[in-house]
């Protein structure tokens, strides 16, 4: 990685991002030594401008930043460091240095689930319920979506909110399986809904 450390006198900004939640946790600075140590130990290390020395995040608190990946920007002078944080990032005890919560948006799990179902479709492991659905064919998968949708409707009209969420989850799962069998993803539905949100959108 051809990092331009000279532009800022031997340092480059390192933006720290949670690899799972995508939230920005903090900003630090790295020199060549800090970068090399980060890559070697897989624990994010910075150059402290106040103490004039290396410091590994969490070396006293235990709240380390476990390295996932490092990306270099287009000007070769800023790093995007993706991590799995072990505890709060800020020295004040908050999740981020801006006092924000580092909770994952539950909607992000739909992409994770989609990727998992794609993998099932590619590998078709024995003993997997998802595999059995793919093997049963398109008509059966479509039927399951209809069955689960009906059960969700029943719970909405005559059941409880807890059961409605349960049955709607079943419906979403089977819908993603059906989409996957057609070479589509749940994000394709999100894109369609996004287009419909445009005031200039007109129904086909």
GROMACS .gro file of C-alpha atoms in nm:
model
  204
    1UNK     CA    1   0.000   0.000   0.000
    2UNK     CA    2   0.160   0.326  -0.118
    3UNK     CA    3   0.070   0.563   0.167
    4UNK     CA    4   0.184   0.925   0.138
    5UNK     CA    5   0.313   0.992   0.491
    6UNK     CA    6   0.512   1.297   0.381
    7UNK     CA    7   0.218   1.524   0.296
    8UNK     CA    8   0.141   1.584   0.666
    9UNK     CA    9   0.489   1.556   0.805
   10UNK     CA   10   0.494   1.180   0.854
   11UNK     CA   11   0.134   1.131   0.968
   12UNK     CA   12  -0.191   1.032   0.799
   13UNK     CA   13  -0.546   1.053   0.941
   14UNK     CA   14  -0.700   0.715   1.022
   15UNK     CA   15  -1.080   0.708   1.022
   16UNK     CA   16  -1.196   0.420   1.243
   17UNK     CA   17  -1.521   0.252   1.133
   18UNK     CA   18  -1.705  -0.040   1.290
   19UNK     CA   19  -1.698  -0.313   1.024
   20UNK     CA   20  -2.041  -0.441   1.130
   21UNK     CA   21  -2.248  -0.132   1.210
   22UNK     CA   22  -2.065   0.096   0.961
   23UNK     CA   23  -2.062   0.370   1.226
   24UNK     CA   24  -1.757   0.596   1.253
   25UNK     CA   25  -1.598   0.545   1.596
   26UNK     CA   26  -1.306   0.787   1.612
   27UNK     CA   27  -1.030   0.965   1.425
   28UNK     CA   28  -0.663   0.906   1.498
   29UNK     CA   29  -0.329   0.951   1.328
   30UNK     CA   30  -0.077   0.694   1.213
   31UNK     CA   31   0.283   0.718   1.109
   32UNK     CA   32   0.462   0.439   0.923
   33UNK     CA   33   0.555   0.264   1.247
   34UNK     CA   34   0.198   0.274   1.380
   35UNK     CA   35   0.064   0.144   1.052
   36UNK     CA   36   0.314  -0.144   1.044
   37UNK     CA   37   0.236  -0.239   1.404
   38UNK     CA   38  -0.137  -0.231   1.332
   39UNK     CA   39  -0.095  -0.466   1.037
   40UNK     CA   40   0.138  -0.695   1.232
   41UNK     CA   41  -0.060  -0.723   1.557
   42UNK     CA   42  -0.413  -0.678   1.416
   43UNK     CA   43  -0.471  -0.428   1.700
   44UNK     CA   44  -0.512  -0.067   1.587
   45UNK     CA   45  -0.213   0.146   1.692
   46UNK     CA   46  -0.180   0.522   1.656
   47UNK     CA   47   0.087   0.787   1.691
   48UNK     CA   48   0.003   1.010   1.988
   49UNK     CA   49   0.073   1.372   1.895
   50UNK     CA   50   0.051   1.483   2.260
   51UNK     CA   51   0.273   1.212   2.409
   52UNK     CA   52   0.491   1.185   2.100
   53UNK     CA   53   0.488   0.805   2.101
   54UNK     CA   54   0.301   0.499   1.973
   55UNK     CA   55  -0.013   0.391   2.156
   56UNK     CA   56  -0.226   0.087   2.092
   57UNK     CA   57  -0.593   0.165   2.150
   58UNK     CA   58  -0.712  -0.017   2.460
   59UNK     CA   59  -0.369  -0.112   2.593
   60UNK     CA   60  -0.475   0.001   2.943
   61UNK     CA   61  -0.856  -0.015   2.929
   62UNK     CA   62  -0.882  -0.340   2.731
   63UNK     CA   63  -1.111  -0.169   2.480
   64UNK     CA   64  -0.898  -0.263   2.182
   65UNK     CA   65  -0.987  -0.214   1.817
   66UNK     CA   66  -0.947  -0.547   1.636
   67UNK     CA   67  -0.840  -0.486   1.279
   68UNK     CA   68  -1.060  -0.607   0.993
   69UNK     CA   69  -0.924  -0.413   0.697
   70UNK     CA   70  -0.747  -0.094   0.589
   71UNK     CA   71  -0.834   0.106   0.278
   72UNK     CA   72  -0.641   0.396   0.128
   73UNK     CA   73  -0.824   0.695  -0.018
   74UNK     CA   74  -0.784   0.835  -0.370
   75UNK     CA   75  -0.511   1.080  -0.266
   76UNK     CA   76  -0.311   0.815  -0.080
   77UNK     CA   77  -0.310   1.024   0.238
   78UNK     CA   78  -0.609   0.906   0.447
   79UNK     CA   79  -0.687   0.560   0.583
   80UNK     CA   80  -1.025   0.400   0.641
   81UNK     CA   81  -0.968   0.140   0.911
   82UNK     CA   82  -1.250  -0.109   0.966
   83UNK     CA   83  -1.254  -0.277   1.304
   84UNK     CA   84  -1.439  -0.490   1.554
   85UNK     CA   85  -1.429  -0.284   1.876
   86UNK     CA   86  -1.398  -0.460   2.212
   87UNK     CA   87  -1.599  -0.223   2.427
   88UNK     CA   88  -1.648   0.154   2.412
   89UNK     CA   89  -1.409   0.342   2.184
   90UNK     CA   90  -1.396   0.683   2.354
   91UNK     CA   91  -1.189   0.738   2.669
   92UNK     CA   92  -1.502   0.897   2.819
   93UNK     CA   93  -1.678   0.560   2.804
   94UNK     CA   94  -1.904   0.624   2.507
   95UNK     CA   95  -1.929   0.400   2.200
   96UNK     CA   96  -1.788   0.671   1.973
   97UNK     CA   97  -1.587   0.988   2.023
   98UNK     CA   98  -1.899   1.185   1.926
   99UNK     CA   99  -2.106   1.032   2.206
  100UNK     CA  100  -2.320   0.832   1.966
  101UNK     CA  101  -2.449   0.481   2.020
  102UNK     CA  102  -2.280   0.214   1.810
  103UNK     CA  103  -2.584  -0.006   1.768
  104UNK     CA  104  -2.632  -0.187   1.439
  105UNK     CA  105  -2.932  -0.098   1.227
  106UNK     CA  106  -3.139  -0.421   1.227
  107UNK     CA  107  -3.217  -0.364   0.858
  108UNK     CA  108  -2.852  -0.442   0.780
  109UNK     CA  109  -2.917  -0.801   0.885
  110UNK     CA  110  -3.137  -0.851   0.578
  111UNK     CA  111  -2.827  -0.820   0.360
  112UNK     CA  112  -2.640  -1.059   0.589
  113UNK     CA  113  -2.930  -1.305   0.565
  114UNK     CA  114  -2.938  -1.262   0.187
  115UNK     CA  115  -2.566  -1.342   0.166
  116UNK     CA  116  -2.619  -1.650   0.385
  117UNK     CA  117  -2.903  -1.777   0.166
  118UNK     CA  118  -2.693  -1.712  -0.147
  119UNK     CA  119  -2.421  -1.928   0.004
  120UNK     CA  120  -2.673  -2.203   0.075
  121UNK     CA  121  -2.787  -2.182  -0.287
  122UNK     CA  122  -2.430  -2.215  -0.411
  123UNK     CA  123  -2.317  -2.492  -0.176
  124UNK     CA  124  -2.648  -2.679  -0.117
  125UNK     CA  125  -2.532  -2.848   0.207
  126UNK     CA  126  -2.722  -3.158   0.313
  127UNK     CA  127  -2.948  -3.126   0.616
  128UNK     CA  128  -3.023  -2.757   0.556
  129UNK     CA  129  -3.387  -2.647   0.545
  130UNK     CA  130  -3.291  -2.377   0.294
  131UNK     CA  131  -3.131  -2.640   0.072
  132UNK     CA  132  -3.449  -2.848   0.087
  133UNK     CA  133  -3.652  -2.550  -0.033
  134UNK     CA  134  -3.423  -2.499  -0.331
  135UNK     CA  135  -3.445  -2.868  -0.414
  136UNK     CA  136  -3.826  -2.863  -0.391
  137UNK     CA  137  -3.837  -2.616  -0.679
  138UNK     CA  138  -3.992  -2.284  -0.770
  139UNK     CA  139  -4.357  -2.378  -0.724
  140UNK     CA  140  -4.299  -2.502  -0.368
  141UNK     CA  141  -4.099  -2.193  -0.276
  142UNK     CA  142  -4.371  -1.966  -0.412
  143UNK     CA  143  -4.634  -2.169  -0.226
  144UNK     CA  144  -4.443  -2.125   0.102
  145UNK     CA  145  -4.436  -1.747   0.054
  146UNK     CA  146  -4.813  -1.752   0.005
  147UNK     CA  147  -4.870  -1.973   0.309
  148UNK     CA  148  -4.657  -1.755   0.534
  149UNK     CA  149  -4.819  -1.436   0.401
  150UNK     CA  150  -5.163  -1.579   0.482
  151UNK     CA  151  -5.053  -1.669   0.833
  152UNK     CA  152  -4.923  -1.313   0.878
  153UNK     CA  153  -5.262  -1.176   0.766
  154UNK     CA  154  -5.442  -1.403   1.013
  155UNK     CA  155  -5.223  -1.286   1.299
  156UNK     CA  156  -5.272  -0.921   1.195
  157UNK     CA  157  -5.650  -0.952   1.205
  158UNK     CA  158  -5.705  -1.202   1.485
  159UNK     CA  159  -5.376  -1.255   1.665
  160UNK     CA  160  -5.111  -1.071   1.860
  161UNK     CA  161  -4.836  -0.836   1.751
  162UNK     CA  162  -4.579  -1.088   1.871
  163UNK     CA  163  -4.724  -1.361   1.650
  164UNK     CA  164  -4.758  -1.116   1.359
  165UNK     CA  165  -4.385  -1.040   1.378
  166UNK     CA  166  -4.311  -1.413   1.398
  167UNK     CA  167  -4.517  -1.501   1.090
  168UNK     CA  168  -4.400  -1.194   0.896
  169UNK     CA  169  -4.040  -1.305   0.964
  170UNK     CA  170  -4.122  -1.646   0.817
  171UNK     CA  171  -4.270  -1.471   0.513
  172UNK     CA  172  -3.960  -1.252   0.463
  173UNK     CA  173  -3.727  -1.549   0.491
  174UNK     CA  174  -3.918  -1.755   0.234
  175UNK     CA  175  -3.946  -1.451   0.005
  176UNK     CA  176  -3.566  -1.408   0.010
  177UNK     CA  177  -3.527  -1.777  -0.074
  178UNK     CA  178  -3.768  -1.734  -0.367
  179UNK     CA  179  -3.588  -1.422  -0.490
  180UNK     CA  180  -3.252  -1.601  -0.466
  181UNK     CA  181  -3.381  -1.887  -0.680
  182UNK     CA  182  -3.464  -1.629  -0.949
  183UNK     CA  183  -3.120  -1.466  -0.931
  184UNK     CA  184  -3.253  -1.167  -0.738
  185UNK     CA  185  -3.180  -1.016  -0.397
  186UNK     CA  186  -3.383  -0.845  -0.126
  187UNK     CA  187  -3.197  -0.522  -0.219
  188UNK     CA  188  -3.375  -0.533  -0.556
  189UNK     CA  189  -3.703  -0.480  -0.370
  190UNK     CA  190  -3.546  -0.199  -0.169
  191UNK     CA  191  -3.434  -0.029  -0.493
  192UNK     CA  192  -3.785  -0.059  -0.636
  193UNK     CA  193  -3.938   0.095  -0.324
  194UNK     CA  194  -3.677   0.370  -0.336
  195UNK     CA  195  -3.776   0.455  -0.693
  196UNK     CA  196  -4.143   0.459  -0.596
  197UNK     CA  197  -4.063   0.710  -0.321
  198UNK     CA  198  -3.961   0.960  -0.590
  199UNK     CA  199  -4.246   1.211  -0.642
  200UNK     CA  200  -4.196   1.174  -1.020
  201UNK     CA  201  -4.249   0.796  -1.012
  202UNK     CA  202  -4.552   0.666  -1.198
  203UNK     CA  203  -4.700   0.320  -1.173
  204UNK     CA  204  -4.624   0.101  -1.474
   0.00000   0.00000   0.00000
